[in-house]
mmCIF file of C-alpha atoms and ligand atoms in Angstrom:
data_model
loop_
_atom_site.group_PDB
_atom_site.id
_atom_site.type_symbol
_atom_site.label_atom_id
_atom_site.label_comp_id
_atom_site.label_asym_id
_atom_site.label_seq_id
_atom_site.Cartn_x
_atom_site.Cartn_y
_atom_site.Cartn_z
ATOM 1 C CA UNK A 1 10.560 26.752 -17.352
ATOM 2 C CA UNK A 2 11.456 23.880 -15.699
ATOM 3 C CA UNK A 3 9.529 20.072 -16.406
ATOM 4 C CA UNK A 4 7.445 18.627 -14.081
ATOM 5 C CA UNK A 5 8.604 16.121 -11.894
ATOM 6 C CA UNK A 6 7.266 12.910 -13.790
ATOM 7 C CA UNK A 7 9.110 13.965 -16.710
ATOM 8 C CA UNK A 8 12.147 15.408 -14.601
ATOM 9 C CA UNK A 9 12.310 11.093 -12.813
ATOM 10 C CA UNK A 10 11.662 9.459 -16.627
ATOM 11 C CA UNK A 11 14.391 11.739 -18.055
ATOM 12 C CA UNK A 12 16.815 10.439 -15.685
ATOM 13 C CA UNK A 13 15.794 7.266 -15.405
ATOM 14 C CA UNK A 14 16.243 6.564 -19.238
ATOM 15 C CA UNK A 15 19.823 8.372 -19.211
ATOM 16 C CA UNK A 16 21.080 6.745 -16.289
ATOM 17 C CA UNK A 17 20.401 3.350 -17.495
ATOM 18 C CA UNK A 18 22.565 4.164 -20.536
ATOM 19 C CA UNK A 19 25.306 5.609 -18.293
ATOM 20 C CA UNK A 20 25.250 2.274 -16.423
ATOM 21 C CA UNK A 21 25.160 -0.025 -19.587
ATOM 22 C CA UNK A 22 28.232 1.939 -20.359
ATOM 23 C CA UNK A 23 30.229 1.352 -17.449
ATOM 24 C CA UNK A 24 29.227 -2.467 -16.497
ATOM 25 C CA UNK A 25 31.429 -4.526 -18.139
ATOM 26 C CA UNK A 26 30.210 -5.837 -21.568
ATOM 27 C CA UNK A 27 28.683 -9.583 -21.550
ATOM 28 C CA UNK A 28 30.995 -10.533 -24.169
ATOM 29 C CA UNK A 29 34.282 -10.406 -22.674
ATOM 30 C CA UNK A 30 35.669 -12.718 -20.190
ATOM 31 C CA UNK A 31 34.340 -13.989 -17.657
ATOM 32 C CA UNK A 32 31.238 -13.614 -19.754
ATOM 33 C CA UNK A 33 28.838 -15.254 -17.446
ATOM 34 C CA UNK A 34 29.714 -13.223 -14.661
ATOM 35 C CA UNK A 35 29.896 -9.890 -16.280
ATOM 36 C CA UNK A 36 26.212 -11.154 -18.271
ATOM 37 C CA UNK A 37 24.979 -11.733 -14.389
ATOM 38 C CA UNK A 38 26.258 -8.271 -13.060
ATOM 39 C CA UNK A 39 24.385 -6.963 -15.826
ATOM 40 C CA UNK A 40 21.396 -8.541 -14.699
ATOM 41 C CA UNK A 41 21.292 -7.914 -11.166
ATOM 42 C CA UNK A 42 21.737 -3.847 -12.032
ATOM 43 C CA UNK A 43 19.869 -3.185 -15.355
ATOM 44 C CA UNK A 44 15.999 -3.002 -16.221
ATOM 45 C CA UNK A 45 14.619 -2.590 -13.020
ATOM 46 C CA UNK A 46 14.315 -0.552 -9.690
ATOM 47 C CA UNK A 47 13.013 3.466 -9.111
ATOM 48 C CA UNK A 48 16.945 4.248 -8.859
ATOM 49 C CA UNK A 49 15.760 6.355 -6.192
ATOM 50 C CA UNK A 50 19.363 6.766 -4.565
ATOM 51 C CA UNK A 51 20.630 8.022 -7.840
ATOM 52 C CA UNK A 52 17.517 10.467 -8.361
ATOM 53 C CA UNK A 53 18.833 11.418 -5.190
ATOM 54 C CA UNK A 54 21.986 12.192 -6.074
ATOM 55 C CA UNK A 55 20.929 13.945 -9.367
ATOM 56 C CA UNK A 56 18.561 16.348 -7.131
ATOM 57 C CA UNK A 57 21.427 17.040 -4.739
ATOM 58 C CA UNK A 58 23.587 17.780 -7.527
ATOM 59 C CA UNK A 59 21.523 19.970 -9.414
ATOM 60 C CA UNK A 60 21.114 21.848 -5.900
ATOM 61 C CA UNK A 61 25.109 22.404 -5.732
ATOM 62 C CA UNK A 62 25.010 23.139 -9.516
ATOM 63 C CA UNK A 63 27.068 20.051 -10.028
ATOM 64 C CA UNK A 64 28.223 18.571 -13.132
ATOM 65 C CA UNK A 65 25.777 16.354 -14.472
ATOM 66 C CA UNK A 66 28.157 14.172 -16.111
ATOM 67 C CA UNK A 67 30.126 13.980 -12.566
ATOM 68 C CA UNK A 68 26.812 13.058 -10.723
ATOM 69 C CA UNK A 69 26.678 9.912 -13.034
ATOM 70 C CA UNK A 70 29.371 8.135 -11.769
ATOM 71 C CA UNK A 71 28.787 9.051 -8.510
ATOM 72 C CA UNK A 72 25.025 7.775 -8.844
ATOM 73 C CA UNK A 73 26.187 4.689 -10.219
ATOM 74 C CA UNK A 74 28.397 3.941 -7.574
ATOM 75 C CA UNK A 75 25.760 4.270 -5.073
ATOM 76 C CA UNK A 76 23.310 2.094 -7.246
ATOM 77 C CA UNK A 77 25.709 -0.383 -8.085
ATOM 78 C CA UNK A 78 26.040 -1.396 -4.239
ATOM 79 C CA UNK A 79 22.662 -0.987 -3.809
ATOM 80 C CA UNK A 80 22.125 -3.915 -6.540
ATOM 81 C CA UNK A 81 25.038 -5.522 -4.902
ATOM 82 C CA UNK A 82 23.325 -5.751 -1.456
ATOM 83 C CA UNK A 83 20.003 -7.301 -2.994
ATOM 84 C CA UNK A 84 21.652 -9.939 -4.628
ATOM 85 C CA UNK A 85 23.748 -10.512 -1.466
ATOM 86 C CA UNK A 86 19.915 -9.758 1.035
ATOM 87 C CA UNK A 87 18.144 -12.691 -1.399
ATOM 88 C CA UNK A 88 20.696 -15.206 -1.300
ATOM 89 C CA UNK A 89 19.396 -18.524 0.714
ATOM 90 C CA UNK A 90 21.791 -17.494 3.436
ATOM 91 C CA UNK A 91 20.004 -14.592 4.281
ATOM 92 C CA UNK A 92 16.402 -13.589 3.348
ATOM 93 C CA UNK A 93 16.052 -16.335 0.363
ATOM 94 C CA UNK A 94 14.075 -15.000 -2.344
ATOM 95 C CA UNK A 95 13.296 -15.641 -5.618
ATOM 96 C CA UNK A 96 11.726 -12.855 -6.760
ATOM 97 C CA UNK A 97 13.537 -9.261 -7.286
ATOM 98 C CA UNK A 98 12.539 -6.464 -9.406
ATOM 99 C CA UNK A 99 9.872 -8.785 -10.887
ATOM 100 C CA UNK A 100 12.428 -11.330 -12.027
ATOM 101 C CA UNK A 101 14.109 -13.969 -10.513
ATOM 102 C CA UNK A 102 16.696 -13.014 -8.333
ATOM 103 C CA UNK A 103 20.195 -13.450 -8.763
ATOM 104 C CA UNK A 104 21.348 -16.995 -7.588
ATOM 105 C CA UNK A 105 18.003 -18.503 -8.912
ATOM 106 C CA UNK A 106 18.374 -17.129 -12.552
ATOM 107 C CA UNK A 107 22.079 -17.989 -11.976
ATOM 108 C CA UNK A 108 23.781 -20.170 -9.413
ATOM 109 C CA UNK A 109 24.626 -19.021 -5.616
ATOM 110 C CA UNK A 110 28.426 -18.731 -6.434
ATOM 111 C CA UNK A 111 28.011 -16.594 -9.186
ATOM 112 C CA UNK A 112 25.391 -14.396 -7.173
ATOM 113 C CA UNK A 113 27.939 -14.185 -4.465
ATOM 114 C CA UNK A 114 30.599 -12.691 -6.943
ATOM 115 C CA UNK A 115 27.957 -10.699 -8.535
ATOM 116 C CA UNK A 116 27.837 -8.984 -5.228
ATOM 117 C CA UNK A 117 31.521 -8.909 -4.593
ATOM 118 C CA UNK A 118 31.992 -7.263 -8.471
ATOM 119 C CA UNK A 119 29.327 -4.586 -8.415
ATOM 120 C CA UNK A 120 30.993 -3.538 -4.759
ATOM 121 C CA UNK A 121 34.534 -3.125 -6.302
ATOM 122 C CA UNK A 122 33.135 -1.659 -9.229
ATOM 123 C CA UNK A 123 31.340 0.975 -7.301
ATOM 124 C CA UNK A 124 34.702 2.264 -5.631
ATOM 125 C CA UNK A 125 36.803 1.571 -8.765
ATOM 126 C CA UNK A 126 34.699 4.276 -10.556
ATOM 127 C CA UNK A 127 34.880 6.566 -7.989
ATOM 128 C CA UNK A 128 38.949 6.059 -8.704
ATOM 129 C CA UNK A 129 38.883 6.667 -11.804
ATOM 130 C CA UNK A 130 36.669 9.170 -12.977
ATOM 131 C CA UNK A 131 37.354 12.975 -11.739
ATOM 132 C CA UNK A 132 34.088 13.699 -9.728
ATOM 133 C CA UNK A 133 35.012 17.496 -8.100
ATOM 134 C CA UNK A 134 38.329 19.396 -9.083
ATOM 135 C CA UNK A 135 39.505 19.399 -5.342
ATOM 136 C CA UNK A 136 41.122 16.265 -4.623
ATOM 137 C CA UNK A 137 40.343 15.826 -0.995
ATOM 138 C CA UNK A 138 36.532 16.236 -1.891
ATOM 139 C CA UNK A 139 36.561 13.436 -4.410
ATOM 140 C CA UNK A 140 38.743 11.165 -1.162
ATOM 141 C CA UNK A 141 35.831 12.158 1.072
ATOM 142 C CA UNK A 142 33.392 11.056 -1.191
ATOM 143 C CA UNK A 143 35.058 7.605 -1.024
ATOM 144 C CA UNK A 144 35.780 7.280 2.538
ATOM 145 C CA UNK A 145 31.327 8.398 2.603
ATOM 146 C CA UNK A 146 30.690 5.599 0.555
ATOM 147 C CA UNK A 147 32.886 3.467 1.940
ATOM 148 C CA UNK A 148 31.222 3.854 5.735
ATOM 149 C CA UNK A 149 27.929 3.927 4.396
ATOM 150 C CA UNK A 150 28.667 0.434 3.140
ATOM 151 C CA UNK A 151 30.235 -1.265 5.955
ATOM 152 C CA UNK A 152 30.311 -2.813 9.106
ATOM 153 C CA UNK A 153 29.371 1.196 10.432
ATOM 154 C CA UNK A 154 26.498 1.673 7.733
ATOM 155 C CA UNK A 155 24.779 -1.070 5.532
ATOM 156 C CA UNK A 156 26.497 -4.394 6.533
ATOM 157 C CA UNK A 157 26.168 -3.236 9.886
ATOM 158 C CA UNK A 158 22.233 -2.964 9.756
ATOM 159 C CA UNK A 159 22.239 -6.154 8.153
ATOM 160 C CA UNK A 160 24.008 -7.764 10.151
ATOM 161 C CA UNK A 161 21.622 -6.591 13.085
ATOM 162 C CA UNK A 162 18.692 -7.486 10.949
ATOM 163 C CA UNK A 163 19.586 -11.168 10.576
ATOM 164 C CA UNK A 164 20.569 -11.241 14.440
ATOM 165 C CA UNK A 165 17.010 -9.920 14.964
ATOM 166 C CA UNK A 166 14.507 -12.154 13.457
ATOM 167 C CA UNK A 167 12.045 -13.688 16.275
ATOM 168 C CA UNK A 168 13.064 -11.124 18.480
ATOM 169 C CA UNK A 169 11.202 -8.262 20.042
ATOM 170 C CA UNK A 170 13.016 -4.560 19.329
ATOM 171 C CA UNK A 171 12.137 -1.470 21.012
ATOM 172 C CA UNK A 172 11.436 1.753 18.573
ATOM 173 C CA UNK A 173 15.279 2.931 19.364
ATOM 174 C CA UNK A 174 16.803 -0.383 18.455
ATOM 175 C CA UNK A 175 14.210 -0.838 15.346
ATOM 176 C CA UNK A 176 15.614 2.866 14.124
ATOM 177 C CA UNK A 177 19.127 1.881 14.208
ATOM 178 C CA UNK A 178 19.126 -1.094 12.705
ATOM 179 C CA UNK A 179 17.348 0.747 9.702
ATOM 180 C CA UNK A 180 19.006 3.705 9.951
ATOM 181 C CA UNK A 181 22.403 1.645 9.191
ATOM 182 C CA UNK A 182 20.958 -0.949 6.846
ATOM 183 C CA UNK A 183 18.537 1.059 4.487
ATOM 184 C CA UNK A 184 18.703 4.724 5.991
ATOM 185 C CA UNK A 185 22.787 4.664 5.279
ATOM 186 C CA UNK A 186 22.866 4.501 1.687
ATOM 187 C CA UNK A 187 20.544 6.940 1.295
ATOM 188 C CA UNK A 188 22.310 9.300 3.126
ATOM 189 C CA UNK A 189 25.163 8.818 1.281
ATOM 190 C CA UNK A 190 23.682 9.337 -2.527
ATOM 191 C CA UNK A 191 22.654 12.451 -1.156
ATOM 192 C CA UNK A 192 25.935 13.805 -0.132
ATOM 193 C CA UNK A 193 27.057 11.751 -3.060
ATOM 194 C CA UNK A 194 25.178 13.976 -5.495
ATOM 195 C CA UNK A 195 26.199 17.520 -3.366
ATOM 196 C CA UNK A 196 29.702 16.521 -3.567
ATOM 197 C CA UNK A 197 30.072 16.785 -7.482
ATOM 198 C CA UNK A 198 29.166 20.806 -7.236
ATOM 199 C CA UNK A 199 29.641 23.373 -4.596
ATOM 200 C CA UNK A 200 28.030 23.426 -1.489
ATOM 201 C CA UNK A 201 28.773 24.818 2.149
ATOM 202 C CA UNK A 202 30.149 22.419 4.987
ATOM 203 C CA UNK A 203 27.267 24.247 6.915
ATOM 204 C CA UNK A 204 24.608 23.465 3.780
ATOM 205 C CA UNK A 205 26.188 19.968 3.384
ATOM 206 C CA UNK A 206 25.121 19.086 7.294
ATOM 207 C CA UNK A 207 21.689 19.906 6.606
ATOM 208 C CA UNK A 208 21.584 17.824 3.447
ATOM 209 C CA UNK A 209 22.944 14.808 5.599
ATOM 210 C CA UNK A 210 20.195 15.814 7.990
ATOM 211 C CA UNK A 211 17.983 15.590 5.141
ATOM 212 C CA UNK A 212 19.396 12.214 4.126
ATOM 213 C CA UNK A 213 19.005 10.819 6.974
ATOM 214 C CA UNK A 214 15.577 12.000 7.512
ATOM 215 C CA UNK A 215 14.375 10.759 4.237
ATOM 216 C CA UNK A 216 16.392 7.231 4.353
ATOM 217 C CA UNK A 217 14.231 6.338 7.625
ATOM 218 C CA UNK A 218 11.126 7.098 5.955
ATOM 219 C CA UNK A 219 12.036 5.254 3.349
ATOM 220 C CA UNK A 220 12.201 1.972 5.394
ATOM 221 C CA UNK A 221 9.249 2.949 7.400
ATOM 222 C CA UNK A 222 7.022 3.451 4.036
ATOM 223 C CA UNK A 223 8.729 -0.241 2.978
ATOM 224 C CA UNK A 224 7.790 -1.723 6.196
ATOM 225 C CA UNK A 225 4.045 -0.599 5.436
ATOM 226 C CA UNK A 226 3.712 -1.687 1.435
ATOM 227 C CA UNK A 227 5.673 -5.014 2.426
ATOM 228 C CA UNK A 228 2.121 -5.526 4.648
ATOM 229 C CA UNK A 229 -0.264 -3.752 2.064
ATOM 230 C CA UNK A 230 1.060 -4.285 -1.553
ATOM 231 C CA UNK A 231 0.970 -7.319 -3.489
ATOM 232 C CA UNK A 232 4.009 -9.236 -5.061
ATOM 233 C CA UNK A 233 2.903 -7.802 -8.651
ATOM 234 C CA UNK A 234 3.313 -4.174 -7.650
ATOM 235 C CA UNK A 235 6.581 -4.358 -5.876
ATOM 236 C CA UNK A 236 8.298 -7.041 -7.895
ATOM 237 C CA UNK A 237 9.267 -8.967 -4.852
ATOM 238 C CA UNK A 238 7.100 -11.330 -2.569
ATOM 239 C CA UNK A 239 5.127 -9.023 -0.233
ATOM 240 C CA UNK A 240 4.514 -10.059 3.157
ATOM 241 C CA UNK A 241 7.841 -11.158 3.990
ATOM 242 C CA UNK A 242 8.425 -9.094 7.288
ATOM 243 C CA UNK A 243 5.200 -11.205 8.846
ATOM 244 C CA UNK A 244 6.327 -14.162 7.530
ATOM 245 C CA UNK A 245 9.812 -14.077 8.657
ATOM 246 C CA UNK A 246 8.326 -13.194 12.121
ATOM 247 C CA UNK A 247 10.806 -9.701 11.455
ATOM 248 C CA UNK A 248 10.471 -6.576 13.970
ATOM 249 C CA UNK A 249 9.359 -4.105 11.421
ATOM 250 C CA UNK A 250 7.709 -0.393 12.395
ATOM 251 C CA UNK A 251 4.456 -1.767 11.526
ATOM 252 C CA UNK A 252 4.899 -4.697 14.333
ATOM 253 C CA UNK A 253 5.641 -2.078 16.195
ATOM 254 C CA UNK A 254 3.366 0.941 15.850
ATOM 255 C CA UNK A 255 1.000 -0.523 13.777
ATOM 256 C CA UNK A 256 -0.541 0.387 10.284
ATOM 257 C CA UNK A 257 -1.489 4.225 10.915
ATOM 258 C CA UNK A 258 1.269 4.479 13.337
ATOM 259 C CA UNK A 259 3.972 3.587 10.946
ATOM 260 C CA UNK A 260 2.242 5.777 8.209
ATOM 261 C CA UNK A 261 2.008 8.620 10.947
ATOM 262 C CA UNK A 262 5.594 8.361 11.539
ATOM 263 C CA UNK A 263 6.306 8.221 8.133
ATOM 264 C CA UNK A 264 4.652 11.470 7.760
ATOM 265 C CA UNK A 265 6.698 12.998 10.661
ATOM 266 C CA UNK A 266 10.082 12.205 9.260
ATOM 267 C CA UNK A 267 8.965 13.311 5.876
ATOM 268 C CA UNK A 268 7.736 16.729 7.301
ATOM 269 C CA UNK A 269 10.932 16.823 8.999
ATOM 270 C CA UNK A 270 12.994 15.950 6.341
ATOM 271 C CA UNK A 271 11.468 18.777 4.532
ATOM 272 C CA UNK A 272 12.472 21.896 6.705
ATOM 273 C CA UNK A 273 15.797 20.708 7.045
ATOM 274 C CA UNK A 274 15.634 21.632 3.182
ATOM 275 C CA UNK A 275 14.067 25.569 4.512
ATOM 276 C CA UNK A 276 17.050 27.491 3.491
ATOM 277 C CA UNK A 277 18.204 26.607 -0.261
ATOM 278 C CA UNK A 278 14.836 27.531 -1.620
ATOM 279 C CA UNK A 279 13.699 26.775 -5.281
ATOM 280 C CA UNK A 280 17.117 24.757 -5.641
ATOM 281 C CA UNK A 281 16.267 22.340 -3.699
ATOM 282 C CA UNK A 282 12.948 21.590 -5.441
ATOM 283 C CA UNK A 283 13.917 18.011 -6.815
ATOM 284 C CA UNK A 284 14.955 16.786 -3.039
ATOM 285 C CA UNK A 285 11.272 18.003 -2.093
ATOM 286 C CA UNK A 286 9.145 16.012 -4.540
ATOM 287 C CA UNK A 287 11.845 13.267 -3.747
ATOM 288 C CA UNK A 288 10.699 13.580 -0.271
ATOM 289 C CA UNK A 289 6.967 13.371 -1.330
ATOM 290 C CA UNK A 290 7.689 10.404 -3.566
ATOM 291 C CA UNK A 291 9.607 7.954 -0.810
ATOM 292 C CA UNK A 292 6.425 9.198 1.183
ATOM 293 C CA UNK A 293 3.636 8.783 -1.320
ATOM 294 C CA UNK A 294 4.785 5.568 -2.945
ATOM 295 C CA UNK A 295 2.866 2.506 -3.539
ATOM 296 C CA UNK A 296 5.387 0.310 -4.801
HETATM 297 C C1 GRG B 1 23.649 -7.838 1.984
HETATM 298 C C2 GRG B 1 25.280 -6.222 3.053
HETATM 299 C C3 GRG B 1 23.918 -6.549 2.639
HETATM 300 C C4 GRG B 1 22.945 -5.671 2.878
HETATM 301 C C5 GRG B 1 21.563 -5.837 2.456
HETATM 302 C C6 GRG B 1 19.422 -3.384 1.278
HETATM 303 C C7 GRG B 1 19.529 -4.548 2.136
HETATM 304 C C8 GRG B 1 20.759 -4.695 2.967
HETATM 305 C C9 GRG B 1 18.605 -5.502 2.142
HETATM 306 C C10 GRG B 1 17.422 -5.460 1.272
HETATM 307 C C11 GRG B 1 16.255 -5.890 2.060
HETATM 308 C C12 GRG B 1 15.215 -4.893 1.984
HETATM 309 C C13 GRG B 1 14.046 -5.277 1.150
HETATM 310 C C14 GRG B 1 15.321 -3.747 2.639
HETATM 311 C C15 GRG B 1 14.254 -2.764 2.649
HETATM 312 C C16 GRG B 1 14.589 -1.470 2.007
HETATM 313 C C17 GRG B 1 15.134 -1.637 0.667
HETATM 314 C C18 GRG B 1 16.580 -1.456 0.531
HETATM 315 C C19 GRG B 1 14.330 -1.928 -0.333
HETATM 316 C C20 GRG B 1 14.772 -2.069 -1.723
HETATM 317 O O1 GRG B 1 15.136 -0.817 -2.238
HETATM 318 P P1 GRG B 1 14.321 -0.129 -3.408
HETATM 319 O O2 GRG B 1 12.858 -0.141 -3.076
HETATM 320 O O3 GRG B 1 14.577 -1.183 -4.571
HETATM 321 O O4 GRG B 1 14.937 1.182 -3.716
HETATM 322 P P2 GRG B 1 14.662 -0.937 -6.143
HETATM 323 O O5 GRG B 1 14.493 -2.315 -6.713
HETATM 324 O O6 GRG B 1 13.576 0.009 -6.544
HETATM 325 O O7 GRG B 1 16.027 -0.384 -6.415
#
């Protein structure tokens, strides 16, 4: 029988962080106080909900679990890279990440900036080296996906709209892709990620992007309503920034209930593009309900 989902997320969780402590770079070779500050920036802390992702889209495509590992890490490791990067006083200056101090405060700026630059390289360096599918061109694809998701076309992209946008009124279609490239692009990506390791269909790996995509705008939809409704304790980063930084967000737009009813939409959406794989697709599902239903 299979665990519930709790257990399924704590299992992982506690695994992965050992698979990531083992391919950081140890503190105590050189440069040791940039490899130390990597280490900080990506360990203890976060849901690691891009590599639960992954692991759920793996385990759908019957993928080695050992494979999905690196993969996942990849995809987390620039994930930690752009919040160090996102906190830095150049760009949304924060001090508080994960519920410790971010990066450049615990650190210095230059260091956080490396930090950021490291963990990036790192991700695609273990992508490299490690085999992640037996058919070569796969494992380039899943390279060339991470390395879109990332850039000026994905991540950087959305960010780079993001800091252009503060003070400024968006419409819904220019809110969505901004977030679809800056949060929703990641996402995506550690859910192909994940499918990539095994075997799936070009035809089933178009409705898992669907899927990703989906489930990566509700994602920044359900952040946009805790960042209003959640204190600092619960997320472990200062709430209320969106407001503050007078920042079009869905809830400017639409409002409390209409952000949460939008959430809901793209969540029920999200959910039948997931129809035809039945019970192996089980793990993306309560994924689904967890970006939905979370309070932190
Ligand atoms: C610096 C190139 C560059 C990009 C930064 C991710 C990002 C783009 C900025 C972070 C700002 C932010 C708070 C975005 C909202 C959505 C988001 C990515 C939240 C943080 O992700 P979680 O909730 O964090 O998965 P944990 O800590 O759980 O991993």
């Amino acid at each position: 029988m299979s665990v519930d989902f709790q257990s399924w997320v704590a299992a992982h969780q506690v695994r992965f962080e050992e698979v990531l402590r083992n391919l950081l770079p140890r503190a105590d070779i050189a440069p040791q106080r940039l490899h130390e500050a990597m280490r900080y920036a990506v360990l203890d802390g976060g849901k690691r909900v891009r590599p639960l992702l992954a692991f759920a889209a793996g385990e759908l495509a019957d993928a080695d679990e050992k494979r999905v590992d690196v993969a996942a890490a990849a995809a987390e490791l620039i994930h930690a890279y752009s919040l160090v990067h996102d906190d830095m006083p150049c760009m949304d200056d924060d001090v508080l990440r994960r519920g410790k101090p971010t990066c450049h405060v615990q650190y210095d700026e230059a260091t956080a900036l490396l930090v950021g630059d490291a963990l990036q390289t790192l991700a695609f360096q273990l992508l490299a080296e490690h085999r992640l599918n037996d058919d070569a061109s796969r494992q380039l694809e899943m390279t060339r996906l991470l390395a879109v998701a990332s850039g000026s076309r994905g991540m950087a992209g959305g960010q780079a709209i993001d800091l252009a946008s503060v003070g400024k009124p968006l419409t819904l279609p220019e809110l969505e892709f901004m977030h679809i490239h800056k949060t929703g692009a990641l996402i995506r990506a550690a859910v192909l990620l994940g499918a990539h390791c095994g075997t799936v269909s070009a035809e089933q790996l178009e409705r898992l992007d669907r899927f990703g995509k989906l489930i990566g705008l509700a994602f920044q939809v359900v952040d946009d309503v805790l960042d209003c409704e959640a204190d600092t304790a619960t997320l472990g980063k200062t709430a209320g920034k969106d407001a503050d930084n007078d920042k079009p967000t869905y809830v400017s737009l639409l409002g409390i209930q209409g952000a949460r009813d939008m959430a809901q939409r793209l969540h029920s959406e999200a959910l039948e593009t997931l129809a035809g794989f039945g019970d192996s697709a089980q793990r993306l599902r309560e994924l689904a309900d967890f970006i939905v239903l979370r309070k932190f």
